[in-house]
mmCIF file of C-alpha atoms in Angstrom:
data_model
loop_
_atom_site.group_PDB
_atom_site.id
_atom_site.type_symbol
_atom_site.label_atom_id
_atom_site.label_comp_id
_atom_site.label_asym_id
_atom_site.label_seq_id
_atom_site.Cartn_x
_atom_site.Cartn_y
_atom_site.Cartn_z
ATOM 1 C CA ASN A 1 175.207 -58.038 119.479
ATOM 2 C CA ALA A 2 173.225 -55.057 121.248
ATOM 3 C CA GLY A 3 175.653 -52.340 120.224
ATOM 4 C CA VAL A 4 174.510 -49.092 121.711
ATOM 5 C CA THR A 5 171.287 -49.397 123.587
ATOM 6 C CA GLN A 6 169.256 -46.205 124.781
ATOM 7 C CA THR A 7 166.724 -46.151 126.957
ATOM 8 C CA PRO A 8 163.868 -44.855 127.066
ATOM 9 C CA LYS A 9 162.944 -44.392 123.456
ATOM 10 C CA PHE A 10 160.145 -41.783 124.206
ATOM 11 C CA GLN A 11 159.621 -39.691 127.058
ATOM 12 C CA VAL A 12 157.401 -36.607 127.946
ATOM 13 C CA LEU A 13 158.270 -34.460 130.861
ATOM 14 C CA LYS A 14 156.884 -31.424 132.480
ATOM 15 C CA THR A 15 158.907 -28.185 132.945
ATOM 16 C CA GLY A 16 161.233 -28.538 135.880
ATOM 17 C CA GLN A 17 161.143 -32.240 136.164
ATOM 18 C CA SER A 18 164.463 -34.279 136.142
ATOM 19 C CA MET A 19 165.408 -37.452 134.495
ATOM 20 C CA THR A 20 167.918 -39.813 133.132
ATOM 21 C CA LEU A 21 168.607 -41.092 129.652
ATOM 22 C CA GLN A 22 170.519 -44.281 129.681
ATOM 23 C CA CYS A 23 172.861 -45.368 127.312
ATOM 24 C CA ALA A 24 174.939 -48.779 127.332
ATOM 25 C CA GLN A 25 177.232 -50.491 124.922
ATOM 26 C CA ASP A 26 178.574 -53.892 124.808
ATOM 27 C CA MET A 27 181.581 -53.208 122.485
ATOM 28 C CA ASN A 28 184.135 -52.193 125.115
ATOM 29 C CA HIS A 29 184.240 -48.890 123.740
ATOM 30 C CA GLU A 30 186.344 -46.139 125.396
ATOM 31 C CA TYR A 31 184.831 -43.164 123.923
ATOM 32 C CA MET A 32 181.402 -42.410 124.395
ATOM 33 C CA SER A 33 179.323 -39.303 123.570
ATOM 34 C CA TRP A 34 175.769 -37.648 123.750
ATOM 35 C CA TYR A 35 174.472 -35.641 120.914
ATOM 36 C CA ARG A 36 171.120 -33.834 120.250
ATOM 37 C CA GLN A 37 169.386 -33.682 117.173
ATOM 38 C CA ASP A 38 167.219 -30.750 116.278
ATOM 39 C CA PRO A 39 165.244 -29.851 113.000
ATOM 40 C CA GLY A 40 167.659 -27.721 110.750
ATOM 41 C CA MET A 41 170.317 -27.942 113.378
ATOM 42 C CA GLY A 42 172.058 -31.342 112.690
ATOM 43 C CA LEU A 43 173.546 -33.113 115.618
ATOM 44 C CA ARG A 44 175.215 -30.993 118.441
ATOM 45 C CA LEU A 45 177.648 -32.443 120.778
ATOM 46 C CA ILE A 46 176.509 -32.314 124.717
ATOM 47 C CA HIS A 47 179.107 -34.165 126.520
ATOM 48 C CA TYR A 48 181.747 -36.818 125.735
ATOM 49 C CA SER A 49 184.041 -39.169 127.801
ATOM 50 C CA VAL A 50 187.077 -40.964 126.983
ATOM 51 C CA GLY A 51 186.969 -43.603 129.575
ATOM 52 C CA ALA A 52 185.793 -44.582 132.846
ATOM 53 C CA GLY A 53 186.190 -41.494 135.205
ATOM 54 C CA ILE A 54 186.706 -38.898 132.508
ATOM 55 C CA THR A 55 183.976 -36.516 131.109
ATOM 56 C CA ASP A 56 184.052 -33.294 129.270
ATOM 57 C CA GLN A 57 181.763 -30.731 127.768
ATOM 58 C CA GLY A 58 180.881 -30.396 124.220
ATOM 59 C CA GLU A 59 179.160 -27.688 122.458
ATOM 60 C CA VAL A 60 175.957 -27.499 124.354
ATOM 61 C CA PRO A 61 176.387 -28.874 127.871
ATOM 62 C CA ASN A 62 174.147 -26.457 129.945
ATOM 63 C CA GLY A 63 171.377 -28.104 131.787
ATOM 64 C CA TYR A 64 172.852 -31.558 131.370
ATOM 65 C CA ASN A 65 174.991 -33.593 133.674
ATOM 66 C CA VAL A 66 176.895 -36.736 132.785
ATOM 67 C CA SER A 67 179.116 -39.317 134.700
ATOM 68 C CA ARG A 68 180.993 -42.424 133.513
ATOM 69 C CA SER A 69 181.610 -44.950 136.462
ATOM 70 C CA THR A 70 182.074 -47.773 134.043
ATOM 71 C CA THR A 71 183.266 -48.433 130.442
ATOM 72 C CA GLU A 72 179.850 -49.758 129.536
ATOM 73 C CA ASP A 73 177.349 -47.005 130.620
ATOM 74 C CA PHE A 74 177.232 -43.354 129.972
ATOM 75 C CA PRO A 75 173.910 -41.766 131.567
ATOM 76 C CA LEU A 76 172.689 -38.417 130.486
ATOM 77 C CA ARG A 77 170.825 -36.248 133.324
ATOM 78 C CA LEU A 78 168.639 -33.530 132.800
ATOM 79 C CA LEU A 79 168.611 -31.614 136.121
ATOM 80 C CA SER A 80 165.417 -29.433 135.489
ATOM 81 C CA ALA A 81 163.986 -29.835 132.260
ATOM 82 C CA ALA A 82 163.039 -26.736 129.929
ATOM 83 C CA PRO A 83 161.024 -26.735 126.887
ATOM 84 C CA SER A 84 164.183 -25.919 124.940
ATOM 85 C CA GLN A 85 165.555 -29.343 125.759
ATOM 86 C CA THR A 86 162.905 -31.110 123.587
ATOM 87 C CA SER A 87 164.909 -32.839 121.130
ATOM 88 C CA VAL A 88 166.061 -36.404 119.968
ATOM 89 C CA TYR A 89 168.977 -37.460 121.817
ATOM 90 C CA PHE A 90 171.715 -39.778 120.469
ATOM 91 C CA CYS A 91 174.381 -41.759 122.355
ATOM 92 C CA ALA A 92 177.182 -42.762 120.253
ATOM 93 C CA SER A 93 180.461 -44.780 121.110
ATOM 94 C CA SER A 94 183.696 -45.667 119.416
ATOM 95 C CA TYR A 95 186.925 -47.607 119.880
ATOM 96 C CA ARG A 96 189.769 -45.027 120.372
ATOM 97 C CA GLY A 97 192.368 -45.290 117.792
ATOM 98 C CA SER A 98 190.115 -47.132 115.251
ATOM 99 C CA TYR A 99 191.398 -46.876 111.841
ATOM 100 C CA THR A 100 187.755 -46.198 110.534
ATOM 101 C CA GLY A 101 187.062 -43.807 113.278
ATOM 102 C CA GLU A 102 183.566 -44.960 113.238
ATOM 103 C CA LEU A 103 181.123 -43.827 115.607
ATOM 104 C CA PHE A 104 178.342 -46.280 116.667
ATOM 105 C CA PHE A 105 174.853 -44.780 117.430
ATOM 106 C CA GLY A 106 171.812 -45.693 119.343
ATOM 107 C CA GLU A 107 168.378 -45.467 118.046
ATOM 108 C CA GLY A 108 167.741 -42.264 119.687
ATOM 109 C CA SER A 109 165.629 -41.122 122.740
ATOM 110 C CA ARG A 110 162.965 -38.838 121.715
ATOM 111 C CA LEU A 111 162.113 -36.236 124.732
ATOM 112 C CA THR A 112 159.194 -33.823 124.851
ATOM 113 C CA VAL A 113 159.349 -31.197 127.608
ATOM 114 C CA LEU A 114 155.812 -29.572 128.343
ATOM 115 C CA SER B 1 180.019 -23.832 116.331
ATOM 116 C CA GLN B 2 179.699 -26.395 113.515
ATOM 117 C CA GLN B 3 182.603 -26.799 111.091
ATOM 118 C CA GLY B 4 180.729 -27.856 107.920
ATOM 119 C CA GLU B 5 177.809 -27.712 105.849
ATOM 120 C CA GLU B 6 176.381 -30.094 103.600
ATOM 121 C CA ASP B 7 174.688 -28.947 100.378
ATOM 122 C CA PRO B 8 172.147 -29.085 99.077
ATOM 123 C CA GLN B 9 169.873 -29.219 102.044
ATOM 124 C CA ALA B 10 167.518 -31.595 100.108
ATOM 125 C CA LEU B 11 167.757 -33.627 96.973
ATOM 126 C CA SER B 12 165.402 -35.529 94.963
ATOM 127 C CA ILE B 13 166.169 -37.754 92.142
ATOM 128 C CA GLN B 14 164.657 -40.945 90.385
ATOM 129 C CA GLU B 15 165.975 -44.414 90.892
ATOM 130 C CA GLY B 16 168.949 -45.394 88.845
ATOM 131 C CA GLU B 17 170.279 -41.616 88.873
ATOM 132 C CA ASN B 18 173.372 -40.663 90.489
ATOM 133 C CA ALA B 19 173.185 -38.418 93.743
ATOM 134 C CA THR B 20 175.925 -35.904 94.650
ATOM 135 C CA MET B 21 176.281 -34.441 98.287
ATOM 136 C CA ASN B 22 178.911 -31.870 99.189
ATOM 137 C CA CYS B 23 180.322 -30.995 102.417
ATOM 138 C CA SER B 24 182.562 -27.859 103.210
ATOM 139 C CA TYR B 25 184.606 -27.105 106.224
ATOM 140 C CA LYS B 26 186.534 -24.341 107.672
ATOM 141 C CA THR B 27 189.640 -25.521 109.261
ATOM 142 C CA SER B 28 192.328 -28.116 108.584
ATOM 143 C CA ILE B 29 191.293 -31.779 109.236
ATOM 144 C CA ASN B 30 192.979 -34.924 109.392
ATOM 145 C CA ASN B 31 190.080 -37.088 108.255
ATOM 146 C CA LEU B 32 186.581 -36.684 107.310
ATOM 147 C CA GLN B 33 183.500 -39.173 107.731
ATOM 148 C CA TRP B 34 180.193 -39.589 106.108
ATOM 149 C CA TYR B 35 177.064 -40.885 107.880
ATOM 150 C CA ARG B 36 173.602 -41.986 106.745
ATOM 151 C CA GLN B 37 170.320 -41.595 108.746
ATOM 152 C CA ASN B 38 167.341 -43.489 107.784
ATOM 153 C CA SER B 39 164.018 -41.591 109.079
ATOM 154 C CA GLY B 40 163.585 -42.139 112.786
ATOM 155 C CA ARG B 41 166.754 -44.189 113.244
ATOM 156 C CA GLY B 42 170.315 -43.568 114.670
ATOM 157 C CA LEU B 43 173.226 -42.604 112.342
ATOM 158 C CA VAL B 44 175.394 -45.348 110.448
ATOM 159 C CA HIS B 45 178.849 -44.991 109.543
ATOM 160 C CA LEU B 46 179.555 -45.090 105.775
ATOM 161 C CA ILE B 47 183.094 -44.099 104.988
ATOM 162 C CA LEU B 48 186.077 -42.301 106.373
ATOM 163 C CA ILE B 49 188.678 -40.543 104.268
ATOM 164 C CA ARG B 50 191.792 -39.201 105.269
ATOM 165 C CA SER B 51 193.469 -36.020 104.671
ATOM 166 C CA ASN B 52 196.327 -37.674 102.343
ATOM 167 C CA GLU B 53 193.529 -39.476 100.312
ATOM 168 C CA ARG B 54 191.775 -37.920 97.474
ATOM 169 C CA GLU B 55 189.342 -40.494 96.845
ATOM 170 C CA LYS B 56 187.808 -43.398 98.158
ATOM 171 C CA HIS B 57 185.183 -46.116 97.146
ATOM 172 C CA SER B 58 182.774 -48.441 98.909
ATOM 173 C CA GLY B 59 180.094 -50.374 96.830
ATOM 174 C CA ARG B 60 178.131 -47.701 95.131
ATOM 175 C CA LEU B 61 179.558 -44.937 97.158
ATOM 176 C CA ARG B 62 182.468 -42.748 96.144
ATOM 177 C CA VAL B 63 184.097 -39.952 98.388
ATOM 178 C CA THR B 64 186.264 -37.437 97.283
ATOM 179 C CA LEU B 65 188.396 -34.887 99.530
ATOM 180 C CA ASP B 66 189.683 -31.715 98.183
ATOM 181 C CA THR B 67 192.005 -30.280 101.129
ATOM 182 C CA SER B 68 192.743 -27.177 99.115
ATOM 183 C CA LYS B 69 189.337 -26.114 98.787
ATOM 184 C CA LYS B 70 188.280 -27.567 102.122
ATOM 185 C CA SER B 71 185.453 -29.541 100.683
ATOM 186 C CA SER B 72 184.410 -33.110 100.004
ATOM 187 C CA SER B 73 181.641 -34.828 98.085
ATOM 188 C CA LEU B 74 179.346 -38.140 98.450
ATOM 189 C CA LEU B 75 178.477 -39.755 95.310
ATOM 190 C CA ILE B 76 175.983 -42.489 95.136
ATOM 191 C CA THR B 77 175.834 -44.205 91.775
ATOM 192 C CA ALA B 78 172.790 -45.760 90.542
ATOM 193 C CA SER B 79 170.696 -44.786 93.256
ATOM 194 C CA ARG B 80 167.696 -47.133 94.901
ATOM 195 C CA ALA B 81 164.622 -46.298 96.660
ATOM 196 C CA ALA B 82 166.468 -47.720 99.765
ATOM 197 C CA ASP B 83 168.913 -44.860 99.702
ATOM 198 C CA THR B 84 166.377 -42.595 100.774
ATOM 199 C CA ALA B 85 167.764 -41.116 103.932
ATOM 200 C CA SER B 86 169.735 -38.014 105.229
ATOM 201 C CA TYR B 87 173.401 -37.652 104.908
ATOM 202 C CA PHE B 88 175.832 -36.015 107.149
ATOM 203 C CA CYS B 89 179.458 -35.268 106.778
ATOM 204 C CA ALA B 90 181.662 -35.252 110.106
ATOM 205 C CA LYS B 91 184.843 -33.788 111.205
ATOM 206 C CA PRO B 92 186.951 -34.055 114.266
ATOM 207 C CA GLN B 93 187.169 -30.983 116.166
ATOM 208 C CA GLY B 94 190.719 -29.558 116.776
ATOM 209 C CA GLY B 95 192.492 -32.844 116.434
ATOM 210 C CA SER B 96 190.461 -34.409 119.093
ATOM 211 C CA GLU B 97 188.001 -37.551 119.026
ATOM 212 C CA LYS B 98 185.035 -35.060 119.240
ATOM 213 C CA LEU B 99 183.097 -35.307 115.871
ATOM 214 C CA VAL B 100 181.436 -32.307 114.745
ATOM 215 C CA PHE B 101 178.547 -32.954 112.254
ATOM 216 C CA GLY B 102 177.001 -30.715 109.711
ATOM 217 C CA LYS B 103 173.314 -30.294 109.194
ATOM 218 C CA GLY B 104 172.874 -32.977 106.525
ATOM 219 C CA THR B 105 171.194 -33.477 103.059
ATOM 220 C CA LYS B 106 168.102 -34.888 102.755
ATOM 221 C CA LEU B 107 168.035 -37.268 99.902
ATOM 222 C CA THR B 108 164.819 -38.606 98.465
ATOM 223 C CA VAL B 109 165.048 -41.560 95.803
ATOM 224 C CA ASN B 110 161.824 -41.662 93.838
ATOM 225 C CA PRO B 111 160.948 -45.299 92.307
#
């Protein structure tokens, strides 16, 4: 039972480069989201999706793009990386209407932008 | 902006002692959740408490919610070294499914 899988686990980019962080879940969850975690800042929501074809912005969406073509996948694209995007990125999913309201998290993708 | 803050920011205790972490929030909520994060790992859901509940237990965890004070607390009893982690509270934003996390309490349990 894989749960939420994020790739890559580590990545180093140069300023201006683009890349995609992959997120896949095998629990048939409708809701998926991306957070970034910075020291002293806790987790901040970047983008989220309540189902295939539906995405919306979170608290810190600038510089990031998402799409949701399937229930399973929710990739996060950095269009032109900046040092301020150095962070740990977490993908999380949940079953809509769950009694426990539980978010399932991936293990994180650690991104450094030089 | 983040809705809630945990305090203390850091807590260091001895094995066997109890650990209490608090979470405050600003606007009305219909539920509040607590998560744990071990160093270098993703977050793991611990417990959810609804606005009509005052207390909830799960093993050595006890969560309370005081809606009049807009605060919640997480108590870990008889702590173990394996409880060393960061603990976060999270609240739905504006009645939506979006969860807003606090900055967390870093708990260290010394053997």
